Short mmCIF file of C-alpha atoms in Angstrom, two decimals:
data_model
loop_
_atom_site.label_atom_id
_atom_site.label_comp_id
_atom_site.label_asym_id
_atom_site.label_seq_id
_atom_site.Cartn_x
_atom_site.Cartn_y
_atom_site.Cartn_z
CA MET A 1 -22.08 8.14 15.38
CA ARG A 2 -20.70 10.98 17.43
CA ILE A 3 -18.32 13.47 15.83
CA VAL A 4 -15.80 15.27 18.03
CA ALA A 5 -13.83 18.24 16.71
CA CYS A 6 -10.25 18.19 17.99
CA ASP A 7 -8.31 21.45 18.20
CA GLY A 8 -5.39 20.21 20.32
CA SER A 9 -6.82 21.54 23.57
CA PRO A 10 -7.24 19.51 26.78
CA ALA A 11 -10.96 20.32 26.69
CA ALA A 12 -11.35 18.71 23.25
CA VAL A 13 -9.36 15.67 24.39
CA ALA A 14 -11.58 15.38 27.46
CA GLU A 15 -14.67 15.35 25.24
CA LEU A 16 -13.14 12.71 22.99
CA THR A 17 -12.06 10.64 25.98
CA GLY A 18 -15.61 10.57 27.30
CA ALA A 19 -17.03 9.68 23.90
CA LEU A 20 -14.46 6.91 23.35
CA ALA A 21 -15.14 5.49 26.82
CA GLU A 22 -18.83 5.22 25.91
CA ALA A 23 -17.98 3.62 22.56
CA LEU A 24 -15.73 1.01 24.18
CA ALA A 25 -18.59 0.19 26.54
CA GLY A 26 -20.97 -0.45 23.64
CA GLY A 27 -22.19 3.07 22.93
CA PRO A 28 -22.15 4.88 19.58
CA ALA A 29 -18.91 5.00 17.61
CA VAL A 30 -16.91 8.22 17.64
CA LEU A 31 -15.27 10.04 14.73
CA PRO A 32 -12.58 12.50 15.86
CA VAL A 33 -11.82 15.15 13.24
CA GLU A 34 -9.53 18.12 13.04
CA ALA A 35 -11.38 21.25 14.12
CA GLY A 36 -12.64 23.09 11.07
CA ALA A 37 -12.63 20.01 8.82
CA PRO A 38 -15.75 19.37 6.72
CA ALA A 39 -16.66 16.25 8.72
CA ALA A 40 -16.95 18.38 11.84
CA SER A 41 -20.44 19.34 10.71
CA PRO A 42 -23.37 17.12 11.74
CA PRO A 43 -23.54 13.84 9.82
CA GLY A 44 -25.77 13.89 6.81
CA PRO A 45 -26.92 11.42 4.15
CA GLY A 46 -23.35 11.18 2.77
CA LEU A 47 -21.91 9.96 6.07
CA PRO A 48 -23.39 6.54 6.94
CA GLU A 49 -23.36 4.97 10.35
CA PRO A 50 -20.72 2.28 10.99
CA GLY A 51 -21.83 -1.26 11.73
CA GLU A 52 -22.50 -2.96 15.03
CA GLY A 53 -19.49 -3.22 17.30
CA ALA A 54 -17.74 -0.19 15.82
CA ALA A 55 -16.10 2.09 18.37
CA LEU A 56 -13.79 4.43 16.48
CA VAL A 57 -13.69 5.86 12.97
CA ILE A 58 -10.41 7.41 11.87
CA GLU A 59 -9.83 9.55 8.81
CA THR A 60 -6.59 8.71 7.02
CA SER A 61 -4.31 11.37 5.66
CA GLY A 62 -5.21 10.39 2.10
CA THR A 63 -1.76 9.66 0.61
CA THR A 64 -3.29 7.88 -2.39
CA GLY A 65 -6.26 10.13 -3.02
CA GLY A 66 -9.09 11.49 -0.89
CA PRO A 67 -9.31 10.73 2.82
CA LYS A 68 -10.72 7.35 3.82
CA ARG A 69 -12.66 6.67 7.03
CA VAL A 70 -11.35 3.54 8.72
CA VAL A 71 -13.77 1.70 11.04
CA LEU A 72 -12.23 0.10 14.14
CA SER A 73 -14.25 -2.13 16.41
CA ALA A 74 -14.04 -2.12 20.19
CA ALA A 75 -12.62 -5.64 19.91
CA ALA A 76 -9.79 -4.42 17.66
CA LEU A 77 -8.93 -1.59 20.06
CA ARG A 78 -8.93 -3.99 23.01
CA ALA A 79 -6.74 -6.48 21.16
CA SER A 80 -4.28 -3.73 20.25
CA ALA A 81 -4.14 -2.45 23.83
CA ARG A 82 -3.58 -5.95 25.25
CA ALA A 83 -0.81 -6.69 22.77
CA THR A 84 0.85 -3.33 23.46
CA ASP A 85 0.72 -3.87 27.23
CA GLU A 86 2.19 -7.35 26.82
CA ARG A 87 5.09 -6.07 24.72
CA LEU A 88 5.84 -3.03 26.87
CA GLY A 89 5.67 -4.81 30.22
CA GLY A 90 2.13 -4.13 31.43
CA PRO A 91 -0.55 -1.42 31.52
CA GLY A 92 0.57 2.06 32.40
CA HIS A 93 -0.18 5.75 32.44
CA TRP A 94 0.01 7.51 29.07
CA LEU A 95 0.88 11.07 28.08
CA LEU A 96 -0.89 12.30 24.95
CA ALA A 97 1.35 14.57 22.87
CA LEU A 98 -0.09 13.78 19.42
CA PRO A 99 -3.16 15.08 17.58
CA ALA A 100 -6.11 13.11 18.94
CA HIS A 101 -7.81 12.82 15.54
CA HIS A 102 -4.97 10.64 14.22
CA VAL A 103 -4.94 6.94 15.08
CA ALA A 104 -1.75 7.20 17.16
CA GLY A 105 -3.26 9.92 19.33
CA ALA A 106 -6.65 8.22 19.63
CA GLN A 107 -4.90 5.00 20.61
CA VAL A 108 -3.13 6.75 23.49
CA ILE A 109 -6.58 7.60 24.80
CA SER A 110 -7.92 4.10 24.16
CA ARG A 111 -4.98 2.37 25.88
CA SER A 112 -5.32 4.72 28.83
CA LEU A 113 -9.03 4.02 29.22
CA LEU A 114 -8.55 0.25 28.93
CA ALA A 115 -5.85 0.47 31.61
CA GLY A 116 -8.34 2.23 33.89
CA HIS A 117 -6.89 5.74 33.55
CA LYS A 118 -7.34 8.97 31.66
CA PRO A 119 -4.28 10.21 29.76
CA ALA A 120 -2.20 13.17 30.78
CA VAL A 121 -2.67 15.73 28.00
CA LEU A 122 -0.22 18.11 26.40
CA ASP A 123 -1.94 21.20 25.00
CA CYS A 124 -0.91 21.02 21.33
CA ARG A 125 -2.32 24.38 20.32
CA GLY A 126 0.52 26.52 18.99
CA GLY A 127 2.81 23.55 18.37
CA PHE A 128 4.98 21.20 20.39
CA ARG A 129 7.27 22.83 22.96
CA ALA A 130 9.72 21.06 25.21
CA GLU A 131 8.90 23.26 28.21
CA ARG A 132 5.20 22.36 28.11
CA PHE A 133 6.02 18.68 27.57
CA ALA A 134 8.32 18.80 30.60
CA GLU A 135 5.59 20.28 32.79
CA VAL A 136 2.99 17.67 31.86
CA ALA A 137 5.45 14.77 32.06
CA GLU A 138 6.81 15.85 35.44
CA ALA A 139 3.29 16.16 36.83
CA LEU A 140 2.33 12.70 35.55
CA LEU A 141 5.46 11.10 36.99
CA ALA A 142 4.97 12.83 40.34
CA ASP A 143 1.29 11.85 40.59
CA THR A 144 1.86 8.18 39.75
CA PRO A 145 5.17 7.13 41.33
CA GLY A 146 6.28 3.54 41.02
CA GLN A 147 3.96 2.86 38.06
CA ARG A 148 4.67 2.41 34.36
CA HIS A 149 4.61 5.43 32.07
CA TYR A 150 4.37 5.63 28.29
CA THR A 151 4.07 8.22 25.56
CA SER A 152 3.97 8.27 21.78
CA LEU A 153 5.83 10.79 19.62
CA VAL A 154 6.69 11.42 15.99
CA PRO A 155 10.37 11.82 15.02
CA THR A 156 10.06 15.61 14.77
CA GLN A 157 8.92 15.84 18.40
CA LEU A 158 11.68 13.55 19.64
CA HIS A 159 14.19 15.71 17.80
CA ARG A 160 12.73 18.83 19.47
CA VAL A 161 13.33 17.36 22.93
CA LEU A 162 16.88 16.27 22.15
CA THR A 163 18.01 19.49 20.46
CA SER A 164 16.35 21.86 22.90
CA THR A 165 18.71 20.67 25.65
CA SER A 166 21.50 22.62 23.98
CA GLY A 167 19.41 25.74 23.54
CA THR A 168 19.59 25.56 19.75
CA GLY A 169 15.90 24.79 19.47
CA ASP A 170 14.61 24.62 15.95
CA PRO A 171 13.57 28.01 14.68
CA ALA A 172 12.47 26.59 11.36
CA GLY A 173 9.91 24.33 13.00
CA THR A 174 6.34 24.09 11.85
CA GLU A 175 4.81 26.48 14.32
CA GLY A 176 1.10 25.94 14.69
CA SER A 177 1.13 22.24 13.86
CA ALA A 178 0.59 19.67 16.58
CA SER A 179 3.82 17.86 15.77
CA GLY A 180 5.94 20.92 15.12
CA GLY A 181 6.75 24.15 16.86
CA THR A 182 10.05 25.51 18.11
CA GLY A 183 12.23 24.08 20.78
CA ASP A 184 13.07 26.05 23.90
CA SER A 185 16.22 25.91 25.99
CA ASP A 186 14.41 26.66 29.26
CA GLY A 187 12.44 23.40 29.23
CA GLY A 188 14.63 21.25 27.02
CA GLY A 189 16.83 19.75 29.71
CA ARG A 190 13.81 19.08 31.90
CA ALA A 191 11.95 17.50 29.01
CA LEU A 192 14.75 15.05 28.26
CA ALA A 193 15.16 14.25 31.94
CA ALA A 194 11.44 13.49 32.18
CA LEU A 195 11.41 11.48 28.94
CA ARG A 196 14.19 9.27 30.33
CA GLU A 197 11.83 8.25 33.12
CA PHE A 198 9.23 6.83 30.73
CA ASP A 199 9.27 3.06 30.41
CA ALA A 200 8.71 3.29 26.65
CA VAL A 201 8.51 6.06 24.07
CA LEU A 202 6.75 4.85 20.94
CA VAL A 203 8.01 6.59 17.81
CA GLY A 204 6.13 6.20 14.54
CA GLY A 205 4.16 8.14 12.00
CA ALA A 206 7.21 8.32 9.73
CA ALA A 207 10.47 6.47 9.27
CA THR A 208 12.77 7.45 12.13
CA PRO A 209 16.26 8.54 11.02
CA THR A 210 18.99 6.20 12.22
CA ALA A 211 21.00 9.04 13.73
CA LEU A 212 17.99 10.25 15.72
CA LEU A 213 17.39 6.77 17.16
CA THR A 214 21.04 6.45 18.10
CA GLU A 215 21.11 9.88 19.72
CA ALA A 216 17.92 9.23 21.70
CA ARG A 217 19.08 5.86 22.99
CA ARG A 218 22.48 7.25 23.94
CA ALA A 219 20.62 9.93 25.87
CA GLY A 220 18.80 7.24 27.85
CA VAL A 221 15.41 7.38 26.11
CA ARG A 222 13.71 3.97 25.80
CA VAL A 223 12.62 4.36 22.18
CA VAL A 224 10.41 1.74 20.54
CA THR A 225 9.90 2.13 16.79
CA THR A 226 6.46 1.21 15.50
CA TYR A 227 4.97 0.23 12.16
CA GLY A 228 1.29 0.17 11.41
CA MET A 229 -1.54 2.32 10.17
CA SER A 230 -5.14 3.24 10.88
CA GLU A 231 -6.24 -0.06 9.30
CA THR A 232 -4.30 -1.99 11.99
CA ALA A 233 -5.40 0.15 14.96
CA GLY A 234 -2.04 1.88 14.81
CA GLY A 235 1.31 0.22 15.38
CA CYS A 236 1.24 -3.56 15.22
CA VAL A 237 4.97 -4.19 14.68
CA TYR A 238 7.34 -2.91 17.38
CA ASP A 239 11.07 -2.72 16.68
CA GLY A 240 10.49 -4.95 13.67
CA VAL A 241 8.69 -7.70 15.61
CA PRO A 242 4.91 -8.22 15.26
CA LEU A 243 2.84 -7.81 18.42
CA ALA A 244 1.14 -10.87 19.87
CA GLY A 245 -1.66 -11.92 17.53
CA ALA A 246 -0.46 -9.76 14.64
CA GLN A 247 0.75 -11.54 11.52
CA VAL A 248 2.95 -10.26 8.71
CA ARG A 249 3.16 -11.80 5.25
CA LEU A 250 5.41 -10.66 2.41
CA ASP A 251 4.56 -11.23 -1.22
CA GLN A 252 7.25 -13.44 -2.73
CA ALA A 253 7.26 -11.45 -5.97
CA ASP A 254 7.78 -7.89 -4.76
CA GLY A 255 7.84 -7.95 -0.95
CA ARG A 256 4.48 -6.21 -0.54
CA ILE A 257 3.37 -6.33 3.09
CA SER A 258 0.07 -7.83 4.21
CA LEU A 259 -1.11 -7.78 7.82
CA ALA A 260 -3.59 -9.88 9.77
CA GLY A 261 -4.86 -10.42 13.29
CA PRO A 262 -7.50 -9.22 15.73
CA ILE A 263 -6.22 -5.65 15.38
CA LEU A 264 -7.56 -5.25 11.85
CA ALA A 265 -10.17 -2.66 10.98
CA SER A 266 -13.61 -3.70 9.76
CA GLY A 267 -13.15 -1.73 6.54
CA TYR A 268 -13.84 1.73 5.14
CA LEU A 269 -16.99 3.58 6.06
CA GLY A 270 -19.35 3.84 3.10
CA ASP A 271 -16.89 2.30 0.62
CA PRO A 272 -17.54 -1.44 0.19
CA GLU A 273 -15.57 -1.57 -3.05
CA LEU A 274 -12.37 -0.26 -1.47
CA THR A 275 -12.97 -2.44 1.57
CA GLY A 276 -13.19 -5.54 -0.62
CA ALA A 277 -10.04 -4.60 -2.53
CA SER A 278 -7.99 -3.96 0.61
CA PHE A 279 -9.38 -6.48 3.10
CA HIS A 280 -9.85 -10.05 1.96
CA ASP A 281 -9.05 -13.58 3.09
CA GLY A 282 -8.47 -12.25 6.61
CA TRP A 283 -5.62 -9.97 5.52
CA PHE A 284 -5.17 -6.25 4.99
CA HIS A 285 -3.07 -5.69 1.89
CA THR A 286 -0.90 -2.60 2.34
CA SER A 287 0.88 -0.54 -0.30
CA ASP A 288 4.18 -0.95 1.55
CA LEU A 289 7.18 -3.07 0.63
CA GLY A 290 9.52 -4.77 3.06
CA PHE A 291 11.80 -7.68 3.86
CA TRP A 292 12.92 -9.76 6.83
CA THR A 293 16.40 -9.01 8.16
CA SER A 294 18.84 -11.74 9.17
CA GLU A 295 17.67 -11.12 12.75
CA GLY A 296 14.06 -11.88 11.80
CA ARG A 297 12.87 -8.27 12.02
CA LEU A 298 10.64 -6.55 9.49
CA ARG A 299 12.38 -3.79 7.56
CA VAL A 300 9.97 -1.50 5.72
CA LEU A 301 11.27 -0.12 2.43
CA GLY A 302 8.43 2.34 1.90
CA ARG A 303 5.40 2.52 -0.34
CA ALA A 304 5.33 0.62 -3.61
CA ASP A 305 4.37 3.79 -5.47
CA ASP A 306 7.44 5.59 -4.04
CA VAL A 307 9.81 3.19 -5.84
CA ILE A 308 12.04 5.03 -8.32
CA ILE A 309 12.89 3.40 -11.65
CA THR A 310 16.04 4.99 -13.01
CA GLY A 311 17.69 3.59 -16.12
CA GLY A 312 15.68 0.40 -15.66
CA GLU A 313 16.88 -0.10 -12.06
CA LYS A 314 14.43 -0.14 -9.15
CA VAL A 315 15.52 2.05 -6.26
CA HIS A 316 13.87 2.25 -2.82
CA PRO A 317 13.85 5.80 -1.38
CA ALA A 318 13.60 4.58 2.23
CA ALA A 319 16.81 2.58 1.88
CA ILE A 320 18.66 5.65 0.58
CA GLU A 321 17.18 7.80 3.35
CA ARG A 322 18.38 5.29 5.92
CA VAL A 323 21.96 5.53 4.61
CA LEU A 324 21.87 9.33 4.38
CA THR A 325 20.55 9.85 7.91
CA ALA A 326 23.17 7.43 9.28
CA GLN A 327 25.92 9.84 8.15
CA PRO A 328 27.33 12.36 10.65
CA GLY A 329 25.60 15.71 10.53
CA VAL A 330 22.51 14.60 8.58
CA ARG A 331 19.37 15.02 10.66
CA ALA A 332 16.71 14.12 8.09
CA ALA A 333 16.36 13.19 4.45
CA CYS A 334 13.65 12.67 1.84
CA VAL A 335 14.43 10.91 -1.43
CA VAL A 336 12.18 11.24 -4.49
CA GLY A 337 12.25 10.51 -8.18
CA LEU A 338 12.25 13.38 -10.67
CA THR A 339 11.12 12.84 -14.24
CA ASP A 340 14.04 12.75 -16.67
CA PRO A 341 13.99 12.28 -20.48
CA GLU A 342 17.13 10.13 -20.50
CA TRP A 343 16.80 8.01 -17.35
CA GLY A 344 13.02 7.95 -16.93
CA GLN A 345 13.57 9.16 -13.38
CA VAL A 346 16.60 10.42 -11.53
CA VAL A 347 17.18 10.03 -7.79
CA ALA A 348 16.99 13.33 -5.91
CA ALA A 349 17.39 13.95 -2.19
CA ALA A 350 16.53 16.78 0.16
CA VAL A 351 18.56 16.69 3.36
CA VAL A 352 18.46 18.62 6.61
CA CYS A 353 21.84 19.07 8.23
CA ALA A 354 22.52 19.48 11.91
CA ASP A 355 23.59 22.90 13.13
CA SER A 356 27.10 23.92 11.98
CA THR A 357 27.28 20.98 9.55
CA ARG A 358 27.98 21.75 5.91
CA LEU A 359 26.49 19.61 3.17
CA ASN A 360 29.07 17.17 1.79
CA SER A 361 27.46 15.90 -1.40
CA GLY A 362 30.45 13.81 -2.41
CA GLY A 363 30.71 12.07 0.94
CA LEU A 364 27.00 11.31 1.06
CA GLY A 365 27.02 9.97 -2.50
CA SER A 366 29.98 7.74 -1.70
CA ALA A 367 28.21 6.33 1.35
CA VAL A 368 25.11 5.49 -0.69
CA ARG A 369 27.20 3.94 -3.48
CA ALA A 370 29.13 1.76 -1.02
CA GLU A 371 26.00 0.35 0.63
CA LEU A 372 23.36 0.33 -2.12
CA GLY A 373 25.15 0.63 -5.45
CA ALA A 374 25.56 3.28 -8.13
CA ALA A 375 21.89 3.39 -9.19
CA SER A 376 20.87 4.63 -5.74
CA VAL A 377 23.26 7.59 -5.63
CA PRO A 378 21.29 10.86 -5.74
CA ARG A 379 22.06 12.86 -8.88
CA LEU A 380 20.61 15.91 -7.15
CA LEU A 381 21.26 16.67 -3.48
CA ARG A 382 19.90 19.84 -1.90
CA GLU A 383 19.97 21.08 1.66
CA LEU A 384 16.73 22.38 3.19
CA ALA A 385 16.25 24.08 6.54
CA GLU A 386 13.37 21.65 7.25
CA LEU A 387 11.56 18.97 5.33
CA PRO A 388 7.97 19.86 4.41
CA LEU A 389 5.65 17.68 6.47
CA ARG A 390 2.05 16.55 6.24
CA GLY A 391 -0.37 14.80 8.56
CA ILE A 392 1.28 13.58 11.72
CA GLY A 393 4.85 14.39 10.76
CA LYS A 394 5.40 12.42 7.54
CA PRO A 395 7.56 13.98 4.82
CA ASP A 396 5.47 15.58 2.10
CA ARG A 397 7.04 13.85 -0.90
CA ALA A 398 4.93 15.74 -3.43
CA GLU A 399 6.17 19.05 -2.04
CA VAL A 400 9.77 17.79 -2.04
CA VAL A 401 9.36 16.85 -5.72
CA ARG A 402 8.13 20.39 -6.41
CA LEU A 403 10.97 22.01 -4.46
CA LEU A 404 13.70 19.93 -6.06
CA GLY A 405 12.14 20.00 -9.51
CA ASP A 406 11.88 23.79 -9.53
CA GLY A 407 15.62 24.08 -9.04
CA ARG A 408 16.70 21.85 -11.91
#
């Protein structure tokens, strides 16, 4: 197995692209890791080789404990690429703007290679900036006129492009992270103009706020929301509809989501016990809960272990976040449960307001009460300049619990 350290540079992406091309052709599997991570050292006795047919090994962000190494076969990557092409309207040219050691970034490379191209690469060192995105996107569009163009972003990056058009930027951004960084008014308008020319912009990695989706679509961006994980070769449900070959099953008791199809991983490297517990009977059993809407689309409620039990009532944070971010002036929200001696847990929310918007706790509480009921109304609402993030742009719920709990 070949290990490639990824530091966000085009040179590192080029090395990974070459290694992944060899793996897809039957060569040794590749494990992309963040530069400086322990796995970047040569493999030793504690890091076994994946089985025959393996092409890519992805480290998860470890939300439920230590990181896990997910083994994806070349067949799974090909199936995912074919299904994506079918849904989006055909193969195309991809722009990589995500960390390549995450499954979403690695899949941009894989889809590009299987379409017969190499991806255009945004240098992610120093964070995401609209001006640099504009330059790379404009060059890709100019070099490949009349062809299909795709990219994949996390909500934070999409927000950067949209807000930088007004020159407000986002000075509280996570400078230095591949999904963060400040906006910039010089390139913002160009970045949005270029993004409008893409045939699809996949947005995943975290739940996308309703207001952000609405704003992007009004601006002419062809946003496609995705749901999936490393164990499903990335997104396997687009805009609530499973890709061709992907299957979704909901547990009748609690709505827990299970996924199946040719896109499934082979298991976890060096952990047969966890593999057996998570993958069996042809299904991958997630820790997520969901339901089918009246339109037949999958709505994900969040992780089962995120559910808040307050006064004996079960409350889903993602549902509350969806209501909060649908309100005018609320850009992002993270809802958590705080331990309480009387209620067991109380609902608490951290919100990020748009520029010049003042937090209206009463109005937000009323909106939640009207749609979800009294039990879902946050008893604590606090405004933050930015939500703490982890991994590829997901809210860091543990840090939000600490921030909100410290202020009680």
